[in-house]
Short mmCIF file of C-alpha atoms in Angstrom, two decimals:
data_model
loop_
_atom_site.label_atom_id
_atom_site.label_comp_id
_atom_site.label_asym_id
_atom_site.label_seq_id
_atom_site.Cartn_x
_atom_site.Cartn_y
_atom_site.Cartn_z
CA MET F 132 0.00 0.00 0.00
CA GLU F 133 1.28 3.45 -0.92
CA ILE F 134 2.18 5.68 2.03
CA ARG F 135 1.21 9.22 1.03
CA PRO F 136 2.96 12.34 2.36
CA ALA F 137 0.56 14.47 4.40
CA ALA F 138 0.47 17.49 6.69
CA THR F 139 -1.71 18.56 9.61
CA LEU F 140 -2.02 21.99 11.23
CA ALA F 141 -3.13 22.59 14.82
CA LEU F 142 -4.40 26.17 15.05
CA THR F 143 -4.44 27.69 18.52
CA ARG F 144 -5.76 30.91 20.00
CA ASP F 145 -5.46 32.47 23.44
CA THR F 146 -8.43 33.04 25.74
CA SER F 147 -8.79 34.21 29.32
CA GLN F 148 -8.88 30.51 30.33
CA GLY F 149 -5.82 29.53 28.29
CA ILE F 150 -5.20 27.98 24.87
CA GLU F 151 -7.98 26.76 22.60
CA VAL F 152 -7.43 24.62 19.52
CA LEU F 153 -9.59 24.18 16.41
CA LEU F 154 -10.98 20.69 15.86
CA LEU F 155 -13.00 19.38 12.93
CA GLN F 156 -15.22 16.29 12.92
CA ARG F 157 -14.78 14.02 9.92
CA THR F 158 -17.88 12.74 8.16
CA TRP F 159 -19.17 9.33 9.23
CA ASP F 160 -18.86 8.24 5.59
CA ALA F 161 -15.09 8.74 5.56
CA VAL F 162 -12.94 5.69 4.81
CA PHE F 163 -10.25 6.88 7.21
CA LEU F 164 -11.18 7.80 10.83
CA PRO F 165 -14.95 8.23 10.29
CA GLY F 166 -16.54 10.51 12.89
CA PHE F 167 -13.21 11.35 14.51
CA TYR F 168 -12.24 14.86 15.58
CA VAL F 169 -9.03 15.96 13.88
CA PHE F 170 -6.94 19.01 13.10
CA PRO F 171 -7.20 20.36 9.55
CA GLY F 172 -4.93 18.35 7.30
CA GLY F 173 -4.54 15.99 4.38
CA ALA F 174 -2.28 14.68 1.66
CA VAL F 175 0.37 16.77 -0.07
CA ASP F 176 -0.79 17.69 -3.60
CA PRO F 177 1.40 18.23 -6.67
CA GLY F 178 0.12 21.84 -6.76
CA ASP F 179 1.73 22.48 -3.37
CA ARG F 180 5.10 22.49 -5.13
CA LYS F 181 4.07 25.45 -7.30
CA CYS F 182 3.96 28.06 -4.52
CA ASP F 183 7.69 28.87 -4.40
CA PRO F 184 7.28 32.53 -5.55
CA TRP F 185 4.90 33.17 -2.65
CA LEU F 186 6.87 31.56 0.18
CA GLU F 187 8.31 33.52 3.06
CA GLY F 188 10.36 32.42 6.06
CA HIS F 189 11.51 29.12 4.53
CA ASP F 190 12.60 27.86 1.16
CA ASP F 191 12.54 24.19 0.26
CA GLU F 192 16.10 23.62 1.46
CA SER F 193 15.58 25.05 4.93
CA ALA F 194 12.15 23.42 5.31
CA SER F 195 13.57 20.04 4.26
CA ARG F 196 16.40 20.40 6.75
CA MET F 197 13.88 21.09 9.53
CA LEU F 198 11.89 17.96 8.57
CA HIS F 199 15.02 15.78 8.22
CA ILE F 200 14.34 14.94 4.56
CA GLY F 201 16.35 15.47 1.40
CA SER F 202 13.87 17.67 -0.45
CA GLY F 203 10.20 18.58 -0.67
CA GLY F 204 9.95 20.01 2.83
CA ALA F 205 8.24 23.23 1.77
CA SER F 206 5.42 21.19 0.20
CA TYR F 207 4.46 19.80 3.62
CA LEU F 208 4.15 23.30 5.07
CA VAL F 209 2.19 24.57 2.06
CA ALA F 210 -0.10 21.52 2.26
CA ALA F 211 -0.82 22.30 5.91
CA ILE F 212 -1.85 25.87 5.00
CA ARG F 213 -3.90 24.76 1.99
CA GLU F 214 -5.73 21.99 3.86
CA CYS F 215 -6.54 24.40 6.68
CA PHE F 216 -8.18 26.77 4.19
CA GLU F 217 -10.01 23.96 2.37
CA GLU F 218 -11.35 22.21 5.47
CA ALA F 219 -11.69 25.04 8.01
CA GLY F 220 -11.87 28.21 5.92
CA ILE F 221 -8.91 29.78 7.71
CA LEU F 222 -6.05 31.08 5.56
CA LEU F 223 -2.64 31.56 7.14
CA ALA F 224 -1.18 34.21 4.80
CA LEU F 225 0.22 37.74 4.68
CA ASP F 226 -1.22 40.55 2.60
CA ARG F 227 0.80 42.87 0.34
CA ASN F 228 1.74 44.95 3.41
CA GLY F 229 3.09 41.96 5.28
CA ARG F 230 0.16 41.81 7.71
CA PRO F 231 -1.70 38.59 8.53
CA VAL F 232 -4.93 38.17 6.60
CA SER F 233 -7.37 38.90 9.38
CA GLY F 234 -10.78 38.70 7.74
CA SER F 235 -12.46 37.12 4.76
CA LEU F 236 -10.80 37.33 1.36
CA ARG F 237 -12.72 38.99 -1.45
CA ASN F 238 -14.61 36.05 -3.00
CA GLY F 239 -12.92 33.88 -0.39
CA GLN F 240 -15.73 31.32 -0.13
CA ARG F 241 -15.74 30.89 -3.89
CA ALA F 242 -11.96 30.45 -3.87
CA ARG F 243 -12.30 27.83 -1.13
CA GLU F 244 -14.86 25.92 -3.18
CA LEU F 245 -12.69 26.04 -6.30
CA LEU F 246 -9.68 24.93 -4.28
CA ASN F 247 -11.63 22.00 -2.85
CA CYS F 248 -12.78 20.77 -6.25
CA GLY F 249 -9.37 21.21 -7.86
CA ASP F 250 -10.25 24.07 -10.21
CA MET F 251 -7.90 26.47 -8.44
CA THR F 252 -4.57 26.06 -6.66
CA LEU F 253 -3.24 27.86 -3.64
CA ALA F 254 -0.67 29.43 -5.97
CA ASP F 255 -3.57 30.89 -8.00
CA ILE F 256 -5.07 32.41 -4.85
CA CYS F 257 -1.72 33.90 -3.82
CA ARG F 258 -1.25 35.40 -7.28
CA GLU F 259 -4.76 36.86 -7.47
CA HIS F 260 -4.72 38.39 -3.98
CA GLN F 261 -0.97 39.18 -3.80
CA LEU F 262 -0.46 37.01 -0.74
CA MET F 263 2.63 35.47 0.80
CA LEU F 264 2.68 32.20 2.77
CA PRO F 265 4.67 32.68 6.05
CA LEU F 266 6.07 29.17 6.46
CA ASP F 267 8.19 30.18 9.46
CA ARG F 268 5.01 30.84 11.45
CA LEU F 269 4.32 27.09 11.43
CA ALA F 270 6.24 25.22 14.12
CA TYR F 271 7.07 21.56 13.46
CA MET F 272 5.62 19.42 16.27
CA SER F 273 5.78 15.75 15.35
CA HIS F 274 6.04 13.07 12.70
CA TRP F 275 3.66 10.12 12.42
CA ILE F 276 3.33 7.24 9.96
CA THR F 277 0.02 5.35 9.92
CA PRO F 278 0.64 1.76 11.09
CA PRO F 279 0.03 -1.17 8.72
CA GLY F 280 -3.53 -2.46 8.54
CA ALA F 281 -5.29 0.88 8.16
CA PRO F 282 -7.38 1.40 4.98
CA ARG F 283 -5.08 4.29 4.07
CA ARG F 284 -1.57 5.12 5.22
CA PHE F 285 0.02 8.55 5.53
CA ASP F 286 3.47 9.89 6.34
CA THR F 287 2.26 12.94 8.26
CA ARG F 288 4.03 15.99 9.65
CA PHE F 289 2.19 17.82 12.42
CA PHE F 290 2.55 21.59 12.69
CA VAL F 291 1.16 24.22 15.04
CA ALA F 292 0.47 27.91 14.39
CA ALA F 293 -1.41 30.84 15.90
CA ALA F 294 -4.84 31.32 14.37
CA PRO F 295 -5.01 34.60 12.39
CA PRO F 296 -7.08 37.20 14.27
CA GLY F 297 -10.55 37.73 12.88
CA GLN F 298 -10.84 34.34 11.19
CA GLN F 299 -13.22 32.03 13.07
CA GLY F 300 -13.29 29.07 10.71
CA ALA F 301 -16.09 26.74 9.62
CA HIS F 302 -16.27 23.09 8.55
CA ASP F 303 -16.75 22.45 4.84
CA GLY F 304 -19.90 20.30 5.15
CA VAL F 305 -18.40 17.61 2.92
CA GLU F 306 -15.29 16.03 4.43
CA THR F 307 -16.01 17.61 7.81
CA ILE F 308 -19.42 17.95 9.48
CA ASP F 309 -18.67 19.96 12.62
CA HIS F 310 -16.05 22.29 14.06
CA ILE F 311 -15.33 23.48 17.57
CA TRP F 312 -12.73 25.46 19.51
CA LEU F 313 -11.80 23.57 22.68
CA SER F 314 -9.13 23.76 25.32
CA PRO F 315 -6.79 20.77 25.03
CA GLN F 316 -7.79 19.77 28.57
CA GLN F 317 -11.49 19.68 27.64
CA ALA F 318 -10.78 17.72 24.47
CA LEU F 319 -8.85 15.13 26.47
CA ALA F 320 -11.64 14.94 29.04
CA ASP F 321 -14.15 14.39 26.21
CA HIS F 322 -11.95 11.58 24.92
CA ARG F 323 -11.82 9.85 28.29
CA ALA F 324 -15.58 10.13 28.65
CA GLY F 325 -16.19 8.76 25.15
CA ARG F 326 -17.92 11.97 24.02
CA ARG F 327 -15.52 12.58 21.11
CA LEU F 328 -13.28 10.23 19.15
CA PHE F 329 -9.61 11.09 18.58
CA GLY F 330 -6.79 9.21 16.90
CA SER F 331 -3.49 8.47 18.64
CA PRO F 332 -1.40 11.28 17.09
CA THR F 333 -4.16 13.82 17.76
CA LEU F 334 -4.28 12.79 21.41
CA ARG F 335 -0.52 13.06 21.71
CA THR F 336 -0.62 16.56 20.20
CA LEU F 337 -3.41 17.61 22.56
CA ARG F 338 -1.32 16.51 25.54
CA ILE F 339 1.58 18.64 24.36
CA LEU F 340 -0.71 21.65 23.86
CA ALA F 341 -2.15 21.17 27.35
CA GLU F 342 1.28 21.83 28.87
CA PHE F 343 1.28 25.50 27.75
CA SER F 344 -0.69 28.48 28.97
CA SER F 345 -0.23 30.64 25.86
CA THR F 346 0.34 30.26 22.14
CA ASP F 347 3.57 32.29 22.33
CA ALA F 348 5.03 29.91 24.91
CA LEU F 349 3.94 26.92 22.85
CA LEU F 350 5.47 28.22 19.63
CA THR F 351 8.70 29.32 21.31
CA HIS F 352 9.17 25.85 22.76
CA THR F 353 8.20 24.00 19.57
CA HIS F 354 10.45 26.09 17.31
CA ALA F 355 13.36 25.44 19.67
CA GLN F 356 12.83 21.67 19.95
CA PRO F 357 11.90 20.06 16.63
CA PRO F 358 10.98 16.37 16.92
CA GLU F 359 13.06 13.35 16.03
CA PRO F 360 12.10 11.69 12.74
CA PHE F 361 9.64 8.82 13.00
CA PRO F 362 11.23 5.43 12.15
CA SER F 363 10.56 4.87 8.47
CA GLU F 364 13.40 2.79 7.05
CA PRO F 365 13.57 -1.02 6.83
CA TRP F 366 15.84 -2.70 9.39
CA PRO F 367 18.01 -5.79 8.84
CA ALA F 368 17.20 -8.88 10.91
CA LEU F 369 18.84 -12.31 11.20
CA THR F 370 16.75 -15.27 10.05
CA SER F 371 16.98 -18.85 11.33
CA ASN F 372 19.02 -19.93 8.29
CA GLY F 373 21.69 -17.34 9.05
CA LYS F 374 20.70 -14.89 6.35
CA THR F 375 19.42 -11.34 6.81
CA ARG F 376 16.14 -9.86 5.67
CA LEU F 377 14.70 -6.40 5.96
CA LEU F 378 11.86 -5.69 8.37
CA GLU F 379 9.48 -2.93 7.38
CA PRO F 380 8.28 -0.40 10.00
CA GLY F 381 5.16 -1.76 11.63
CA ALA F 382 6.33 -5.40 11.51
CA PRO F 383 5.77 -7.09 14.91
CA ALA F 384 9.49 -7.35 15.72
CA TYR F 385 10.55 -4.00 14.22
CA ASP F 386 10.83 -1.98 17.45
CA GLU F 387 12.68 -4.77 19.22
CA ILE F 388 15.14 -5.32 16.37
CA ARG F 389 15.95 -1.58 16.24
CA LYS F 390 16.67 -1.54 19.98
CA LEU F 391 18.74 -4.71 20.04
CA ASP F 392 20.69 -3.89 16.88
CA PRO F 393 21.02 -0.08 16.72
CA ASN F 394 24.00 -0.26 14.32
CA ARG F 395 22.06 -2.26 11.70
CA MET F 396 24.44 -5.24 11.81
CA GLY F 397 21.68 -7.78 11.15
CA LYS F 398 22.38 -9.70 14.37
CA ALA F 399 18.95 -9.73 16.05
CA MET F 400 16.27 -12.29 15.24
CA PRO F 401 12.64 -11.33 14.45
CA THR F 402 11.20 -14.47 16.04
CA ILE F 403 10.32 -15.62 19.54
CA THR F 404 11.56 -19.11 20.36
CA PRO F 405 10.41 -20.72 23.62
CA GLY F 406 13.31 -21.54 25.91
CA GLU F 407 15.74 -19.18 24.16
CA PRO F 408 16.64 -16.12 26.29
CA VAL F 409 16.80 -12.66 24.68
CA LEU F 410 18.82 -9.86 26.30
CA LEU F 411 16.59 -6.75 26.10
CA ALA F 412 18.64 -4.39 28.30
CA PRO F 413 21.49 -4.66 30.79
CA GLY F 414 20.42 -7.26 33.32
CA VAL F 415 17.04 -7.89 31.60
CA ARG F 416 16.34 -11.12 29.73
CA ARG F 417 13.10 -12.44 28.25
CA LEU F 418 12.35 -16.16 28.36
CA THR F 419 9.17 -17.33 26.64
CA ALA F 420 7.22 -20.34 27.87
CA PRO F 421 6.20 -23.15 25.47
CA ASN F 422 2.48 -22.40 25.76
CA ALA F 423 1.70 -20.75 22.42
CA GLY F 424 -1.98 -20.58 21.50
CA MET F 425 -4.86 -18.40 20.37
CA MET F 426 -5.06 -16.56 23.69
CA THR F 427 -1.33 -16.59 24.53
CA GLY F 428 0.17 -15.78 21.13
CA SER F 429 3.80 -16.91 20.96
CA GLY F 430 3.68 -17.88 24.64
CA THR F 431 3.91 -16.20 28.04
CA ASN F 432 6.96 -13.99 28.52
CA THR F 433 8.93 -14.45 31.72
CA TYR F 434 11.44 -11.71 32.53
CA LEU F 435 14.67 -12.36 34.44
CA LEU F 436 16.21 -9.29 36.07
CA GLY F 437 19.72 -9.36 37.48
CA GLU F 438 23.14 -10.84 36.92
CA LYS F 439 25.11 -13.41 38.93
CA ASP F 440 24.35 -12.33 42.51
CA GLY F 441 20.60 -12.81 42.56
CA PHE F 442 17.62 -12.54 40.26
CA THR F 443 14.11 -11.17 40.22
CA VAL F 444 11.62 -13.12 38.11
CA ILE F 445 8.57 -11.36 36.67
CA ASP F 446 5.69 -13.64 35.61
CA PRO F 447 7.20 -17.13 35.96
CA GLY F 448 4.44 -18.47 33.70
CA PRO F 449 2.43 -21.69 33.70
CA ARG F 450 3.41 -24.77 35.67
CA ASN F 451 5.41 -26.22 32.81
CA GLU F 452 8.36 -28.32 34.01
CA ALA F 453 10.58 -27.53 31.02
CA HIS F 454 10.02 -23.81 31.47
CA ILE F 455 10.63 -23.98 35.22
CA GLN F 456 13.88 -25.88 34.69
CA ARG F 457 15.01 -23.35 32.09
CA ILE F 458 14.42 -20.49 34.56
CA LEU F 459 16.48 -22.36 37.16
CA GLU F 460 19.28 -22.98 34.64
CA LEU F 461 19.52 -19.34 33.56
CA THR F 462 19.46 -18.01 37.12
CA GLY F 463 21.54 -20.79 38.70
CA GLY F 464 18.68 -21.09 41.16
CA LEU F 465 19.69 -17.74 42.69
CA ILE F 466 16.22 -16.20 42.71
CA ASP F 467 15.56 -13.66 45.45
CA GLN F 468 12.01 -12.68 44.55
CA ILE F 469 9.21 -13.56 42.16
CA LEU F 470 6.77 -10.89 41.02
CA VAL F 471 3.56 -11.56 39.13
CA THR F 472 1.51 -9.11 37.12
CA HIS F 473 -1.69 -11.07 37.81
CA THR F 474 -2.83 -14.58 38.68
CA HIS F 475 -4.26 -15.98 35.45
CA GLN F 476 -3.20 -19.55 34.77
CA ASP F 477 -0.62 -18.65 32.11
CA HIS F 478 1.28 -16.16 34.30
CA SER F 479 1.69 -17.23 37.94
CA PRO F 480 1.39 -21.01 38.64
CA ALA F 481 5.15 -21.62 38.23
CA ALA F 482 5.78 -19.26 41.15
CA HIS F 483 4.87 -21.90 43.74
CA ALA F 484 7.27 -24.49 42.29
CA LEU F 485 10.12 -21.97 42.01
CA ARG F 486 9.59 -20.86 45.57
CA GLU F 487 9.79 -24.43 46.80
CA GLN F 488 13.14 -24.92 45.03
CA THR F 489 14.76 -21.53 45.71
CA GLY F 490 13.08 -20.03 48.78
CA ALA F 491 12.30 -16.86 46.80
CA ARG F 492 9.80 -14.35 48.16
CA LEU F 493 6.51 -13.95 46.26
CA LEU F 494 5.29 -10.42 45.56
CA GLY F 495 2.03 -9.34 43.98
CA ILE F 496 -1.67 -9.24 44.82
CA ALA F 497 -3.55 -12.32 45.98
CA PRO F 498 -6.03 -13.80 43.49
CA PRO F 499 -9.75 -13.03 43.65
CA HIS F 500 -11.98 -16.04 44.28
CA GLU F 501 -12.72 -16.98 40.66
CA PRO F 502 -12.26 -20.33 38.89
CA ALA F 503 -9.85 -18.91 36.27
CA GLN F 504 -7.47 -17.61 38.94
CA ASP F 505 -4.36 -19.35 40.28
CA GLN F 506 -5.28 -19.86 43.92
CA SER F 507 -1.83 -21.35 44.63
CA PHE F 508 -0.27 -17.88 44.45
CA GLN F 509 -0.21 -16.45 47.95
CA PRO F 510 2.22 -13.52 48.16
CA ASP F 511 4.61 -13.03 51.04
CA ARG F 512 4.14 -9.33 50.45
CA GLU F 513 1.05 -7.69 48.97
CA LEU F 514 1.83 -4.79 46.66
CA ALA F 515 -0.59 -1.90 46.84
CA GLY F 516 0.77 -0.04 43.83
CA ASP F 517 3.31 2.78 43.49
CA GLU F 518 5.80 0.79 45.58
CA ARG F 519 9.48 0.48 44.71
CA ILE F 520 11.27 -2.85 44.56
CA GLU F 521 15.04 -3.17 44.25
CA THR F 522 16.38 -5.66 41.69
CA GLY F 523 19.73 -6.54 40.16
CA ALA F 524 18.73 -4.57 37.05
CA GLY F 525 17.60 -1.44 38.88
CA THR F 526 14.58 -0.14 40.75
CA LEU F 527 11.12 -1.33 39.75
CA ARG F 528 7.97 0.59 40.58
CA ALA F 529 4.77 -1.40 40.94
CA LEU F 530 1.71 0.22 39.33
CA HIS F 531 -1.78 -1.09 40.08
CA THR F 532 -3.52 -1.42 36.70
CA PRO F 533 -6.88 -3.18 37.15
CA GLY F 534 -9.02 -3.91 34.11
CA HIS F 535 -7.93 -7.19 32.55
CA ALA F 536 -7.83 -8.49 36.12
CA SER F 537 -8.66 -6.74 39.37
CA ASN F 538 -5.27 -7.68 40.85
CA HIS F 539 -3.22 -6.68 37.80
CA LEU F 540 0.08 -4.87 38.30
CA CYS F 541 2.58 -3.44 35.84
CA TYR F 542 6.22 -2.92 36.79
CA LEU F 543 8.26 0.04 35.56
CA LEU F 544 12.04 -0.35 35.41
CA GLU F 545 12.77 3.30 35.93
CA LYS F 546 16.32 3.66 34.63
CA GLU F 547 15.44 1.87 31.36
CA GLN F 548 11.97 3.45 31.15
CA MET F 549 10.75 -0.09 30.42
CA LEU F 550 7.26 -1.16 31.46
CA PHE F 551 6.61 -4.85 32.12
CA SER F 552 2.95 -4.72 31.17
CA GLY F 553 1.72 -8.29 31.70
CA ASP F 554 -1.65 -8.61 29.99
CA HIS F 555 -2.57 -4.96 30.44
CA ILE F 556 -0.88 -4.24 27.10
CA MET F 557 -0.17 -7.07 24.67
CA GLN F 558 1.77 -6.91 21.43
CA GLY F 559 -0.24 -7.62 18.31
CA SER F 560 -3.68 -8.00 19.89
CA THR F 561 -6.14 -6.36 22.21
CA VAL F 562 -6.78 -7.60 25.73
CA VAL F 563 -9.82 -9.64 26.73
CA ILE F 564 -11.88 -7.89 29.42
CA ASN F 565 -14.01 -10.62 30.96
CA PRO F 566 -16.49 -9.60 33.70
CA PRO F 567 -17.00 -9.80 36.56
CA ASP F 568 -13.29 -9.59 37.43
CA GLY F 569 -12.52 -7.86 34.12
CA ASP F 570 -13.64 -4.22 34.22
CA MET F 571 -13.66 -2.00 31.12
CA LYS F 572 -14.02 1.25 33.03
CA ALA F 573 -11.09 0.37 35.29
CA TYR F 574 -9.07 -0.76 32.25
CA LEU F 575 -9.45 2.57 30.45
CA GLU F 576 -8.69 4.50 33.63
CA SER F 577 -5.54 2.40 34.14
CA LEU F 578 -4.42 3.08 30.57
CA ASP F 579 -4.92 6.79 31.14
CA ARG F 580 -2.79 6.72 34.30
CA LEU F 581 0.08 5.14 32.36
CA LEU F 582 0.14 8.16 30.04
CA HIS F 583 1.48 10.16 32.98
CA GLU F 584 4.46 7.82 33.40
CA ASP F 585 7.83 8.20 31.69
CA ILE F 586 7.78 5.05 29.54
CA ARG F 587 9.95 4.41 26.51
CA HIS F 588 9.62 0.65 25.97
CA ILE F 589 6.81 -1.79 26.73
CA ALA F 590 7.80 -5.38 27.54
CA PRO F 591 4.48 -7.23 27.27
CA GLY F 592 3.32 -10.52 28.70
CA HIS F 593 2.97 -11.84 25.16
CA GLY F 594 4.91 -10.72 22.08
CA PHE F 595 7.83 -8.48 21.22
CA LEU F 596 9.15 -5.32 22.83
CA MET F 597 7.28 -2.16 21.76
CA ASP F 598 8.44 1.45 21.45
CA HIS F 599 6.37 4.69 21.22
CA ALA F 600 4.64 3.66 24.43
CA HIS F 601 2.22 6.57 24.67
CA ALA F 602 1.12 6.07 21.06
CA VAL F 603 0.47 2.38 21.81
CA ILE F 604 -1.59 3.32 24.87
CA ASP F 605 -3.54 5.96 22.95
CA TYR F 606 -4.31 3.43 20.22
CA LEU F 607 -5.65 0.94 22.75
CA SER F 608 -7.91 3.44 24.49
CA THR F 609 -9.15 4.82 21.16
CA HIS F 610 -9.87 1.29 19.90
CA ARG F 611 -12.02 0.61 22.96
CA LEU F 612 -13.86 3.94 22.73
CA VAL F 613 -14.60 3.40 19.02
CA ARG F 614 -16.09 0.04 19.96
CA GLU F 615 -18.07 1.73 22.75
CA HIS F 616 -19.46 4.18 20.21
CA LYS F 617 -20.52 1.22 18.07
CA VAL F 618 -22.29 -0.29 21.09
CA VAL F 619 -24.19 2.95 21.69
CA GLU F 620 -25.19 3.17 18.02
CA ALA F 621 -26.38 -0.45 18.07
CA LEU F 622 -28.56 0.25 21.10
CA ARG F 623 -29.85 3.40 19.44
CA THR F 624 -30.88 1.61 16.24
CA GLN F 625 -32.01 -1.73 17.71
CA GLY F 626 -33.58 -0.55 20.92
CA ALA F 627 -33.64 -2.97 23.85
CA ALA F 628 -31.61 -6.05 22.91
CA ARG F 629 -30.03 -9.15 24.39
CA LEU F 630 -26.26 -9.58 24.60
CA ALA F 631 -26.15 -12.25 21.86
CA ASP F 632 -28.07 -10.08 19.40
CA LEU F 633 -25.82 -7.09 20.05
CA THR F 634 -22.64 -9.15 19.65
CA ALA F 635 -23.31 -9.97 15.99
CA HIS F 636 -23.90 -6.28 15.24
CA VAL F 637 -21.13 -4.70 17.30
CA TYR F 638 -18.50 -7.28 16.29
CA ASP F 639 -19.46 -7.67 12.64
CA ASP F 640 -15.80 -6.97 11.76
CA VAL F 641 -14.42 -10.10 13.47
CA PRO F 642 -14.92 -13.80 12.59
CA ALA F 643 -18.10 -15.36 13.97
CA GLY F 644 -15.98 -18.11 15.50
CA ILE F 645 -14.68 -15.74 18.19
CA HIS F 646 -18.00 -14.05 18.94
CA GLY F 647 -18.12 -16.04 22.18
CA VAL F 648 -14.99 -14.28 23.43
CA ALA F 649 -16.14 -10.98 21.91
CA SER F 650 -19.42 -11.18 23.81
CA ARG F 651 -17.48 -11.02 27.08
CA SER F 652 -15.80 -7.78 26.02
CA LEU F 653 -19.17 -6.49 24.84
CA LEU F 654 -20.63 -7.23 28.26
CA ALA F 655 -17.72 -5.26 29.77
CA HIS F 656 -18.58 -2.31 27.52
CA LEU F 657 -22.24 -2.48 28.50
CA ILE F 658 -21.40 -2.60 32.20
CA LYS F 659 -19.16 0.45 31.73
CA LEU F 660 -22.00 2.31 30.00
CA GLU F 661 -24.26 1.33 32.90
CA GLN F 662 -21.66 2.63 35.39
CA ASP F 663 -21.50 5.87 33.40
CA GLY F 664 -25.31 6.22 33.53
CA ARG F 665 -25.62 5.77 29.75
CA ALA F 666 -27.26 2.30 29.56
CA THR F 667 -29.58 0.15 31.66
CA LEU F 668 -30.30 -3.58 31.97
CA ASP F 669 -33.85 -4.86 32.34
CA ASP F 670 -34.86 -8.53 32.08
CA ASP F 671 -31.71 -9.52 30.12
CA HIS F 672 -32.24 -6.64 27.68
CA TRP F 673 -29.83 -3.73 27.41
CA GLN F 674 -31.02 -0.31 26.33
CA LEU F 675 -29.85 3.28 26.33
CA ALA F 676 -30.59 5.36 29.38
CA ASP F 677 -33.05 8.22 28.95
CA THR F 678 -30.17 10.70 29.06
CA GLU F 679 -28.70 9.24 25.84
CA GLY F 680 -31.83 9.57 23.76
CA ALA F 681 -33.18 6.95 21.41
#
């Protein structure tokens, strides 16, 4: 699939309460991000390269240098200005006297319509109205490439600029169906409440904006600290036959291979082999159990922290004798403590056997009284969350993250900024939330709390190491909230309905063979809506609460 160059522009203005940013809602008929709130933006057009005579503040060479590309940098900035005018009706330009265009252009609406339908270019508008495009007034914020699997993929540069005074903006009624000025804090609150849908890069941008009290402070900071380029080049990896192959960005092992082989020597393998340890960081090794399956992926990851003088084991895994013996071999039996993220049967049962053979302390939270829980795990020390634990690889901080399980913990290795996420975040799949112990509301709240932590790498309970931790977390929360929106729409169109009837509608994008598992997550969504006062249950039928409207 072609990855198209694109640009996005966050326009901000100052109010007595702080910064506000312009957001547009995409039409529900859109192929890409239907119904989502976004900043104005879109693909770079060939016509964007024809504006050179009307550029000010940057030429293509300086713009390309800022964006870390060989050429074509000015086109991204021009595209951001053009898309903002097309989609929001706001034109970031200077008049013949060098002043910002502060009101409507003569025949501006007609020019916008012609621009939208391709009968006029931005260069034509600049020529007709004697305008200049002040590229240096756009500050470069971030770089984002759409992950594989999306219906369309874009290589997008995010910019921010002050909204021209006197221009309020309006959605175009075609690609966008609503517009609103919101504080970043309110937009993020709307996201958490499920009132508005946002994509991962938009959420990340909103969090950056929320850190500033004025547009001047925001622009000063952003101009001074341009972002690092987003990984976009293939990376060599070592195959089982001793040859190398290139991994494309977005491949499951890509982030891990880049970390383990930063010099591109082709020495790291893009596979997970049970029983084979992988050194992820100084004093941190991953050992995968031989329990691969539909729910466990490549198997449960056990992490061994430390060197020769004593080890900490995180998630010893199932009670599999070969796996237990491999842990003992790699640690020499010198295990001081065993931590578990939660007590599902694929994560903690080996703890009891290891304790019997090594005398190690058990740390975690005792299991709830449910059949799927490992009742053999009884910790010597209960962790309440936000506690520090010393290990041979550095200090861990325990973080209580209920949702997948009520007793779920993540562990943050602070010096490596590495989060051992258990089943709270899995690589390559979403997490099953299975009531009553699984709790969707708690899960989303736990994800949100992780966004306030300094995390660089995620070491999951299943799968490869992941980078861009906050983007991963944003994707997961957005995925759940999109599904929640689908639940609400199903209730709105179907009226009162049973769980089984709703499952086929809400999960029409997954194979019918896994609707049984999907129905458990659907029940978790419905319970969350009930907790939020948005849905009710009566005689096995779910329906929207009166406050939602039918």
